[in-house]
XYZ file of C-alpha atoms in Angstrom:
654
model
C -50.678 -15.560 34.331
C -52.341 -18.960 34.734
C -55.770 -17.319 34.704
C -54.938 -15.528 31.452
C -53.784 -18.771 29.813
C -56.865 -20.617 31.054
C -59.121 -17.863 29.716
C -57.442 -17.970 26.307
C -57.840 -21.741 26.181
C -61.534 -21.520 27.049
C -62.035 -18.851 24.379
C -60.338 -21.091 21.804
C -62.533 -24.070 22.741
C -65.671 -21.930 22.476
C -64.572 -20.672 19.052
C -64.024 -24.236 17.812
C -67.487 -25.255 19.039
C -68.995 -22.316 17.142
C -67.079 -23.210 13.991
C -68.311 -26.804 14.129
C -71.878 -25.549 14.580
C -71.539 -23.291 11.519
C -70.183 -26.243 9.482
C -73.134 -28.409 10.557
C -75.925 -25.865 10.078
C -74.678 -23.537 7.316
C -77.387 -22.675 4.758
C -80.079 -23.973 7.107
C -82.599 -21.932 9.076
C -80.129 -21.808 11.955
C -77.149 -20.302 10.087
C -77.656 -18.423 6.829
C -74.917 -17.823 4.282
C -75.477 -14.081 4.624
C -74.809 -14.302 8.362
C -71.426 -15.898 7.666
C -70.554 -13.342 4.998
C -71.353 -10.532 7.469
C -68.718 -11.782 9.942
C -65.474 -9.800 10.363
C -62.732 -10.820 7.923
C -60.349 -12.296 10.566
C -63.147 -14.504 11.914
C -64.054 -15.736 8.403
C -60.403 -16.598 7.766
C -60.319 -18.642 10.982
C -63.555 -20.377 9.973
C -62.447 -21.492 6.476
C -60.421 -24.597 7.509
C -63.508 -25.962 9.296
C -65.881 -25.842 6.313
C -66.779 -28.660 3.930
C -65.667 -28.605 0.300
C -69.201 -27.799 -0.880
C -69.422 -24.904 1.572
C -66.046 -23.575 0.434
C -67.154 -23.812 -3.178
C -70.430 -22.022 -2.475
C -68.871 -19.218 -0.437
C -65.836 -18.630 -2.655
C -67.336 -16.137 -5.157
C -68.736 -13.883 -2.428
C -65.570 -14.124 -0.334
C -63.383 -13.327 -3.340
C -65.541 -10.248 -3.868
C -64.521 -9.131 -0.389
C -60.849 -9.861 -1.091
C -60.813 -13.059 0.999
C -59.179 -16.197 -0.434
C -60.472 -19.686 0.372
C -56.932 -21.078 -0.093
C -56.480 -22.051 3.614
C -59.661 -24.126 3.488
C -58.601 -26.090 0.417
C -55.095 -26.672 1.805
C -56.606 -28.003 5.047
C -58.603 -30.571 3.041
C -55.515 -31.593 1.043
C -53.498 -32.077 4.228
C -56.203 -34.395 5.543
C -56.183 -36.374 2.293
C -52.404 -36.627 1.873
C -51.390 -36.739 5.530
C -49.602 -34.188 7.744
C -46.085 -34.835 6.392
C -46.897 -34.179 2.732
C -45.728 -30.797 1.441
C -48.490 -28.895 -0.365
C -46.718 -27.268 -3.303
C -49.693 -25.276 -4.583
C -49.630 -21.513 -4.416
C -52.982 -20.212 -5.604
C -56.571 -20.654 -4.555
C -57.578 -22.147 -7.918
C -54.674 -24.629 -7.950
C -55.558 -25.885 -4.477
C -59.276 -26.065 -5.271
C -58.782 -27.937 -8.549
C -56.429 -30.486 -6.962
C -58.893 -31.078 -4.113
C -61.884 -31.538 -6.393
C -59.934 -33.681 -8.885
C -58.875 -36.165 -6.237
C -62.181 -36.289 -4.391
C -64.353 -36.590 -7.509
C -62.598 -39.785 -8.639
C -62.673 -41.300 -5.143
C -66.334 -40.496 -4.517
C -67.628 -41.250 -8.030
C -66.113 -44.741 -8.102
C -66.867 -45.448 -4.441
C -63.283 -45.693 -3.197
C -62.774 -45.302 0.534
C -59.955 -43.707 2.483
C -59.799 -42.111 5.929
C -60.948 -38.718 4.640
C -63.876 -40.116 2.640
C -65.042 -42.202 5.602
C -64.733 -39.282 8.018
C -66.667 -36.914 5.713
C -69.054 -39.411 4.131
C -72.148 -37.405 5.032
C -70.861 -34.346 3.155
C -69.288 -36.121 0.174
C -71.688 -38.916 -0.734
C -74.204 -36.487 -2.109
C -75.249 -35.374 -5.604
C -74.397 -31.818 -4.544
C -70.719 -32.679 -4.054
C -70.346 -34.489 -7.393
C -72.036 -31.562 -9.137
C -69.776 -29.008 -7.436
C -66.666 -31.054 -8.211
C -67.709 -31.633 -11.836
C -67.861 -27.863 -12.349
C -64.185 -27.606 -11.354
C -62.422 -30.599 -12.874
C -61.089 -30.848 -16.417
C -59.816 -34.449 -16.354
C -61.900 -37.644 -16.161
C -60.499 -41.091 -15.343
C -62.145 -44.221 -16.771
C -61.931 -47.128 -14.315
C -63.781 -49.725 -16.320
C -64.012 -52.492 -13.719
C -66.342 -50.161 -11.805
C -69.292 -50.646 -14.127
C -72.102 -49.236 -11.968
C -70.710 -45.674 -11.617
C -70.354 -45.371 -15.409
C -73.794 -46.937 -15.837
C -75.257 -44.253 -13.569
C -74.189 -41.579 -16.070
C -76.694 -43.032 -18.525
C -79.537 -43.123 -15.964
C -80.031 -41.197 -12.722
C -76.838 -39.156 -13.167
C -77.583 -38.193 -16.776
C -77.461 -34.429 -15.915
C -73.967 -34.985 -14.485
C -72.840 -36.484 -17.794
C -74.162 -33.435 -19.656
C -72.177 -31.193 -17.290
C -69.034 -33.296 -17.796
C -69.448 -32.921 -21.557
C -69.087 -29.159 -21.119
C -66.230 -29.228 -18.587
C -63.915 -32.161 -19.275
C -60.933 -31.461 -21.536
C -58.948 -34.701 -21.137
C -59.717 -38.338 -20.340
C -57.510 -41.137 -19.024
C -58.251 -44.815 -19.610
C -56.664 -46.753 -16.781
C -57.912 -50.252 -17.623
C -58.479 -52.247 -20.778
C -61.882 -52.098 -22.502
C -62.819 -55.140 -24.573
C -64.935 -53.447 -27.207
C -66.266 -56.813 -28.473
C -68.197 -57.345 -25.222
C -71.684 -55.950 -24.661
C -70.825 -55.038 -21.065
C -68.212 -52.587 -22.385
C -70.789 -50.556 -24.306
C -71.512 -48.286 -21.348
C -67.865 -47.203 -21.122
C -67.710 -46.719 -24.900
C -70.902 -44.684 -24.826
C -69.612 -42.368 -22.068
C -66.319 -42.034 -23.965
C -68.267 -41.159 -27.088
C -70.272 -38.485 -25.272
C -67.117 -36.856 -23.864
C -65.004 -37.188 -27.010
C -67.587 -36.363 -29.649
C -70.396 -34.414 -27.989
C -68.096 -32.834 -25.409
C -64.907 -30.775 -25.272
C -62.250 -33.498 -24.857
C -59.177 -33.054 -27.040
C -56.616 -34.961 -24.915
C -56.537 -38.729 -24.382
C -54.230 -40.682 -22.062
C -54.130 -44.480 -22.358
C -52.479 -46.440 -19.548
C -52.997 -49.912 -21.000
C -51.798 -52.042 -23.901
C -54.967 -52.490 -25.971
C -54.444 -52.037 -29.742
C -58.079 -52.537 -30.779
C -59.229 -49.916 -28.247
C -56.588 -47.527 -29.599
C -57.929 -48.146 -33.111
C -61.458 -47.355 -31.875
C -60.280 -44.130 -30.250
C -58.445 -42.980 -33.374
C -61.197 -43.953 -35.798
C -62.422 -40.771 -37.562
C -61.139 -38.579 -34.704
C -58.470 -36.844 -36.730
C -57.109 -39.572 -38.983
C -58.495 -41.171 -42.141
C -57.019 -44.586 -41.385
C -59.491 -47.468 -40.866
C -58.166 -50.445 -38.924
C -59.262 -53.723 -40.617
C -60.021 -55.528 -37.352
C -62.033 -52.573 -36.083
C -63.853 -52.351 -39.404
C -64.919 -55.986 -39.018
C -66.239 -55.284 -35.533
C -68.101 -52.153 -36.553
C -69.745 -53.861 -39.504
C -70.832 -56.934 -37.594
C -68.328 -59.349 -39.197
C -66.206 -61.874 -37.418
C -62.545 -60.936 -37.617
C -59.850 -63.206 -38.908
C -57.734 -63.182 -35.738
C -54.074 -63.699 -36.555
C -52.469 -61.116 -34.279
C -52.520 -59.874 -30.737
C -54.625 -56.969 -31.949
C -57.379 -59.323 -33.002
C -56.994 -61.987 -30.322
C -59.583 -60.368 -28.107
C -62.028 -60.205 -31.003
C -62.628 -63.860 -31.886
C -66.153 -63.522 -30.522
C -66.536 -60.133 -32.120
C -69.918 -58.573 -32.509
C -71.405 -55.797 -34.542
C -70.679 -52.918 -32.198
C -70.153 -49.818 -34.268
C -69.028 -47.292 -31.674
C -70.365 -44.450 -33.700
C -73.974 -43.588 -34.206
C -75.181 -42.370 -37.539
C -77.748 -40.117 -35.945
C -78.382 -38.189 -32.770
C -81.073 -35.958 -31.406
C -80.842 -32.236 -31.164
C -80.260 -30.782 -27.675
C -84.015 -30.250 -27.335
C -84.733 -33.855 -28.322
C -81.929 -35.400 -26.264
C -83.922 -35.754 -23.061
C -86.739 -37.462 -24.978
C -84.384 -40.261 -25.913
C -83.173 -40.985 -22.390
C -85.608 -43.859 -21.686
C -84.479 -45.610 -24.861
C -80.832 -45.156 -23.920
C -81.396 -46.375 -20.382
C -83.255 -49.444 -21.630
C -80.550 -50.487 -24.072
C -77.619 -49.810 -21.727
C -79.194 -51.380 -18.663
C -80.441 -54.467 -20.491
C -77.126 -55.285 -22.164
C -75.477 -56.997 -19.201
C -78.692 -58.826 -18.272
C -79.073 -60.211 -21.788
C -75.446 -61.226 -21.927
C -75.682 -63.111 -18.646
C -78.800 -64.938 -19.845
C -77.110 -65.875 -23.097
C -79.733 -64.045 -25.149
C -77.747 -60.944 -26.052
C -78.258 -59.716 -29.594
C -74.633 -59.679 -30.736
C -75.432 -57.836 -33.949
C -76.690 -54.696 -32.199
C -74.137 -51.930 -32.677
C -73.424 -48.877 -30.565
C -75.144 -46.407 -32.853
C -78.439 -47.314 -31.177
C -77.103 -46.008 -27.854
C -77.061 -42.469 -29.170
C -80.131 -42.749 -31.409
C -82.940 -40.782 -29.811
C -85.370 -40.396 -32.687
C -85.688 -41.420 -36.351
C -85.409 -37.793 -37.434
C -82.263 -37.082 -35.429
C -79.292 -35.211 -36.838
C -75.922 -36.807 -37.610
C -73.781 -37.445 -34.526
C -70.649 -35.258 -34.358
C -67.086 -36.585 -34.463
C -64.479 -35.186 -32.103
C -60.788 -34.648 -32.713
C -57.872 -35.885 -30.615
C -55.212 -33.188 -30.517
C -53.055 -34.598 -27.701
C -52.444 -38.356 -27.421
C -50.457 -40.062 -24.675
C -49.891 -43.832 -24.590
C -48.278 -44.842 -21.322
C -47.887 -48.557 -22.174
C -47.011 -48.573 -25.852
C -46.062 -52.027 -27.127
C -45.273 -53.062 -30.682
C -48.912 -53.869 -31.537
C -50.173 -50.477 -30.340
C -47.346 -48.796 -32.220
C -48.379 -50.562 -35.432
C -51.903 -49.178 -35.078
C -50.571 -45.683 -34.386
C -48.036 -45.777 -37.234
C -50.792 -46.663 -39.694
C -52.915 -43.746 -38.498
C -50.185 -41.093 -38.236
C -49.763 -40.083 -41.906
C -53.270 -38.543 -41.944
C -53.466 -37.538 -38.266
C -53.462 -33.836 -39.172
C -55.078 -32.459 -35.992
C -52.502 -34.098 -33.686
C -50.443 -31.459 -31.879
C -48.826 -33.506 -29.111
C -47.761 -37.171 -29.044
C -46.313 -38.969 -26.002
C -45.256 -42.619 -26.198
C -43.859 -44.558 -23.267
C -42.793 -48.187 -23.132
C -41.907 -49.997 -19.908
C -39.248 -51.837 -21.891
C -36.929 -50.324 -24.473
C -38.485 -49.826 -27.897
C -37.127 -52.043 -30.652
C -35.106 -50.087 -33.186
C -37.267 -51.396 -36.045
C -40.380 -50.027 -34.305
C -38.762 -46.611 -33.888
C -37.717 -46.561 -37.546
C -41.300 -47.372 -38.567
C -42.491 -44.550 -36.298
C -39.996 -42.168 -37.905
C -41.270 -43.174 -41.347
C -44.868 -42.440 -40.328
C -43.857 -39.119 -38.751
C -42.008 -38.214 -41.941
C -45.139 -38.851 -44.016
C -47.178 -36.709 -41.628
C -44.663 -33.850 -41.688
C -44.694 -33.754 -45.494
C -48.314 -32.611 -45.405
C -49.003 -28.914 -45.090
C -51.937 -29.850 -42.817
C -49.690 -31.369 -40.138
C -49.855 -29.624 -36.747
C -47.606 -31.916 -34.652
C -45.280 -29.716 -32.592
C -44.725 -31.709 -29.373
C -43.128 -35.158 -29.349
C -42.108 -37.298 -26.366
C -40.628 -40.808 -26.711
C -39.303 -43.179 -24.076
C -37.384 -45.401 -23.967
C -35.106 -45.331 -27.055
C -32.366 -47.982 -27.373
C -29.745 -45.759 -29.027
C -28.807 -42.089 -29.000
C -28.637 -41.978 -32.807
C -32.389 -42.617 -33.029
C -32.998 -39.163 -31.566
C -31.466 -37.559 -34.658
C -33.597 -39.756 -36.935
C -36.770 -38.684 -35.114
C -35.745 -35.018 -35.297
C -35.221 -35.182 -39.037
C -38.508 -37.045 -39.476
C -40.350 -34.290 -37.574
C -38.876 -30.995 -38.794
C -41.829 -28.964 -37.441
C -41.478 -30.178 -33.850
C -40.681 -27.391 -31.371
C -40.718 -29.541 -28.219
C -38.885 -32.877 -28.041
C -38.486 -35.130 -25.023
C -36.597 -38.429 -25.210
C -35.284 -40.997 -22.790
C -32.419 -43.185 -23.942
C -31.300 -46.434 -22.378
C -28.613 -48.419 -24.123
C -29.510 -52.037 -24.741
C -27.062 -54.648 -23.518
C -27.114 -56.670 -26.718
C -26.329 -56.003 -30.345
C -24.304 -53.201 -31.957
C -25.504 -49.586 -31.917
C -27.753 -48.650 -34.804
C -25.730 -46.917 -37.545
C -26.790 -43.538 -38.822
C -29.240 -43.851 -41.709
C -27.103 -41.464 -43.746
C -23.691 -40.646 -42.237
C -22.631 -37.009 -42.246
C -19.368 -35.730 -43.601
C -17.334 -33.087 -41.849
C -18.329 -30.515 -44.453
C -22.059 -31.302 -44.577
C -24.207 -28.451 -43.324
C -27.086 -29.513 -41.109
C -30.384 -27.634 -41.362
C -31.508 -25.363 -38.541
C -34.071 -26.834 -36.133
C -37.097 -24.913 -34.800
C -36.712 -26.535 -31.361
C -37.728 -24.367 -28.419
C -37.840 -27.047 -25.734
C -35.529 -30.067 -25.489
C -35.371 -32.775 -22.808
C -32.823 -35.598 -23.027
C -32.585 -38.201 -20.270
C -29.789 -40.694 -20.774
C -28.935 -44.015 -19.120
C -25.684 -44.946 -20.862
C -22.221 -45.757 -19.599
C -20.851 -43.129 -21.985
C -22.472 -40.599 -24.297
C -20.936 -38.723 -27.186
C -21.156 -35.093 -26.063
C -20.626 -33.932 -29.653
C -24.033 -35.361 -30.548
C -25.739 -33.183 -27.907
C -23.787 -30.041 -28.751
C -24.484 -30.478 -32.487
C -28.229 -30.486 -31.767
C -27.803 -27.375 -29.602
C -25.902 -25.577 -32.376
C -28.783 -26.312 -34.756
C -31.334 -24.908 -32.268
C -30.778 -21.150 -31.928
C -34.377 -20.611 -30.754
C -34.086 -22.976 -27.766
C -35.704 -21.540 -24.624
C -35.793 -24.634 -22.368
C -33.191 -27.380 -21.951
C -33.262 -30.361 -19.582
C -30.425 -32.903 -19.698
C -30.125 -35.753 -17.191
C -27.676 -38.606 -16.698
C -25.030 -37.504 -19.198
C -21.863 -39.583 -18.667
C -18.682 -38.681 -20.558
C -15.536 -40.706 -21.293
C -12.693 -40.396 -18.790
C -10.828 -37.106 -19.129
C -13.732 -35.247 -20.739
C -15.579 -32.360 -19.065
C -19.134 -31.078 -19.217
C -17.612 -27.613 -19.655
C -17.954 -27.928 -23.437
C -21.727 -28.250 -23.039
C -21.901 -25.081 -20.928
C -19.647 -23.218 -23.363
C -21.874 -24.218 -26.284
C -24.928 -22.882 -24.435
C -23.133 -19.561 -23.853
C -22.206 -19.265 -27.521
C -25.237 -20.411 -29.508
C -28.366 -20.424 -27.323
C -29.029 -16.790 -26.366
C -32.806 -17.349 -26.001
C -32.419 -19.890 -23.202
C -34.755 -19.140 -20.284
C -34.847 -22.494 -18.463
C -31.815 -24.732 -17.846
C -32.110 -28.001 -15.921
C -28.967 -30.152 -15.613
C -29.509 -33.277 -13.525
C -27.361 -36.209 -12.412
C -24.219 -34.839 -14.038
C -20.719 -34.071 -12.782
C -20.201 -30.287 -12.792
C -17.704 -29.872 -9.941
C -14.870 -29.129 -12.421
C -16.953 -26.658 -14.467
C -17.132 -23.607 -12.178
C -15.399 -21.244 -14.687
C -17.811 -22.294 -17.457
C -20.808 -21.923 -15.107
C -19.719 -18.421 -14.114
C -19.214 -17.476 -17.772
C -22.666 -18.805 -18.712
C -24.328 -16.847 -15.904
C -22.604 -13.640 -16.967
C -24.131 -13.856 -20.450
C -27.596 -15.324 -19.935
C -31.194 -14.317 -19.316
C -32.247 -17.404 -17.385
C -35.497 -17.370 -15.433
C -35.096 -20.927 -14.121
C -31.850 -22.707 -13.244
C -31.606 -26.223 -11.789
C -28.376 -28.017 -10.917
C -29.839 -31.143 -9.284
C -27.484 -33.918 -8.175
C -24.566 -32.331 -10.027
C -21.926 -32.810 -7.262
C -21.148 -29.110 -7.440
C -18.965 -28.910 -4.329
C -17.258 -32.285 -4.773
C -13.880 -31.031 -6.071
C -13.909 -27.465 -4.778
C -10.877 -27.098 -2.520
C -12.389 -24.058 -0.784
C -16.103 -24.778 -0.793
C -17.235 -21.522 0.819
C -15.147 -19.328 -1.470
C -16.303 -21.136 -4.622
C -19.909 -21.043 -3.434
C -19.549 -17.302 -2.827
C -18.399 -16.896 -6.437
C -21.425 -18.832 -7.640
C -23.787 -16.733 -5.499
C -22.237 -13.497 -6.782
C -22.770 -14.638 -10.389
C -26.349 -15.722 -9.673
C -27.154 -12.293 -8.226
C -26.222 -10.749 -11.569
C -28.810 -12.769 -13.524
C -31.589 -10.162 -13.694
C -34.616 -12.411 -14.397
C -33.771 -15.497 -12.325
C -36.885 -16.566 -10.394
C -36.320 -20.274 -9.700
C -33.056 -21.760 -8.417
C -32.615 -25.416 -7.498
C -29.452 -26.825 -5.932
C -31.064 -30.045 -4.672
C -28.913 -33.099 -3.916
C -25.553 -31.327 -3.961
C -24.386 -32.074 -0.386
C -24.233 -28.381 0.472
C -24.770 -29.217 4.164
C -22.753 -26.905 6.425
C -22.069 -24.410 3.599
C -25.758 -23.555 3.240
C -25.427 -20.250 5.129
C -23.498 -18.826 2.139
C -26.669 -19.000 0.030
C -28.351 -16.404 2.226
C -26.069 -13.847 0.556
C -28.043 -14.422 -2.627
C -30.611 -11.984 -1.221
C -28.242 -9.306 0.029
C -28.694 -5.935 -1.638
C -31.696 -5.439 -3.889
C -30.702 -7.241 -7.088
C -32.000 -10.818 -6.585
C -35.383 -11.683 -8.104
C -35.399 -15.324 -6.924
C -38.851 -16.416 -5.708
C -38.238 -20.139 -5.331
C -35.153 -21.808 -3.830
C -34.877 -25.610 -3.700
C -32.404 -26.924 -1.117
C -33.946 -30.370 -0.699
C -31.770 -33.452 -0.071
C -28.662 -31.500 0.946
C -28.170 -33.032 4.420
C -28.776 -29.657 6.053
C -28.857 -30.248 9.806
C -30.767 -28.105 12.356
C -27.807 -25.971 13.489
C -26.902 -25.231 9.860
C -30.464 -24.305 8.979
C -30.652 -21.998 11.998
C -27.495 -20.193 10.881
C -28.912 -19.884 7.350
C -32.146 -18.501 8.833
C -30.368 -15.857 10.893
C -28.393 -14.655 7.877
C -31.451 -14.715 5.616
C -33.358 -12.647 8.183
C -30.785 -9.867 7.647
C -31.307 -9.993 3.865
C -35.038 -10.568 3.595
C -36.049 -11.478 0.003
C -37.897 -8.803 -1.951
C -40.668 -11.323 -2.698
C -42.188 -13.978 -0.467
C -39.770 -16.848 -1.013
C -40.827 -20.477 -1.514
C -38.100 -22.501 0.221
C -37.977 -26.268 -0.361
C -36.302 -28.059 2.564
C -37.685 -31.536 1.996
C -35.522 -34.601 2.722
C -33.166 -32.863 5.139
C -32.486 -34.403 8.602
C -34.540 -32.076 10.794
C -35.085 -34.796 13.390
C -31.439 -34.625 14.517
C -32.547 -31.769 16.782
C -36.306 -31.232 16.360
C -36.483 -28.246 18.722
C -33.747 -26.298 16.909
C -35.183 -27.301 13.530
C -38.642 -26.040 14.492
C -37.204 -22.753 15.823
C -35.561 -22.183 12.437
C -38.751 -23.088 10.555
C -40.828 -20.753 12.718
C -38.564 -17.810 11.857
C -38.434 -18.736 8.179
C -42.225 -18.859 7.910
C -42.405 -15.166 8.767
C -41.193 -14.364 5.246
C -41.095 -17.721 3.388
C -43.405 -20.484 2.241
C -41.509 -23.486 3.601
C -41.931 -26.957 2.087
C -40.941 -29.731 4.507
C -41.633 -33.423 4.881
C -40.750 -35.992 7.501
C -37.238 -37.445 7.746
C -36.183 -40.635 9.508
C -32.538 -40.485 10.556
C -32.585 -44.172 11.504
C -32.214 -44.795 7.793
C -28.413 -44.635 7.895
C -27.997 -45.465 4.211
C -29.944 -42.327 3.226
C -27.751 -40.307 5.606
C -24.615 -41.767 4.083
C -25.638 -41.163 0.475
C -26.796 -37.599 1.191
C -23.540 -36.691 2.926
C -21.046 -38.291 0.534
């Protein structure tokens, strides 16, 4: 017996040595790609987690042709990046590959170091890796304090920039860009290439920088011309009386848009000129001899006979730090922003009501044009619930609305701009997706239900944090959904008290076609006198929903009643493919009992089971036995748990 074990161990060590040799010499004279592709399928599958990202990328097309997925290789890389306790919630080869390349490209391009980059420096710090990653990614992050990497895109990495122009669909600006400074011209030039010569239609701004926002919006879908930007672009000094202009007191002529550009055939001929101007800018500025009247059009001017430079369009705009000054710039541009399909605005503090009313006015002007294409709107954080209705009426074409509401602690609530009478008939809304997250001591449920009654085409609803006056029940909300929202396919109720609504829940499930249902942190079992019996009723109703694929009961203190949920898969009726039981204080013995019952009723499809934030370390051996059995027919998502954190234990088991 010992000899057999020793032999198996030696065989494993020899296999690992061979795998490392293949990783080191693949595509060289020693190990050809064809030799690897000729290996038996089981051996290739064992080899994948030992390959580099470039090798995985190169082998993937041929392996896919043989029916072999490189998914295990990409997941192995992600586990090394994130750490062993991070759950990888990616289910396809392309998802795992894109996430790997997206993370590594940003780290390597800007020269950031972590344990994985340091360990694999020889394989990652190469032009081949950046090229392979650039072919996969669709999102580019601008980190403007790292000047040299962006500068390289105008010089030795010019071919990489041309590839990014073809691949990148969205850009994120993570730091402020002072467009009045010569040293910022490189970032503006790369932005221009991606936005106007490339395929970018989505822009995410993480900083409060009104003049940069004006530059981004200028001629990219709106006819508005910002006065301060106009002064900069025409080489005039701005009269700086606002925060928008404060950064522009030393403004220069830096028109971000060229009048001319070379054809694709001529583009390479202009590279030396571009390199000279971009590389010399910072040197001239440091020496105090910078020509402050030179504008950015020269950066894209390759020859006197060049064609006119194109202008891109921004279809999706997200401002993650939207202050009053940025909102003023946006509000001025909105009435003619006809190509805008999606708008997301987030403020770290609550928006002022006057700013929201100005936004509603601009949205109303936009909606009155037949050219308007805005269908997705997301605003956070609103100071009053009533502002949601004002925004809805200002944007009658919106089919997806997401709002967060946090009541301010000062001043009276904003009155309705035109109070309704009991007999007034409200127009039907085209809403298909609605998300309302509330942080109020009390919310008028009638306001929510009235919006639902006006939205017969609603397919997705997410409500979080709804608090009702004492004596009121959330049952009315569930009843309304049963009566007037027959198209509902996704329902997500979060941080709400539903323990007294079991009859309404059962009625809703008997008349719905839900594909996704989430009751997260809804205290479902809190007032059930017989928890197992009530949970059995819920399971029986869930089994009758024919299209249900995703079910989440996270943060409901199910704990020792978890074994009842295994009955969800008894018979052949359940279509659930994903079950979220995270944060339910499920202990090892309870998970083992759930596992044994689930083994008797194996799901029809491979089940993704989320068990994160449950105290598996109470009995690690028993927990691991249960996980081992579950993994035979489930994809199990787990992360580490520290039971020494008694407060977490207490909250999870209340």
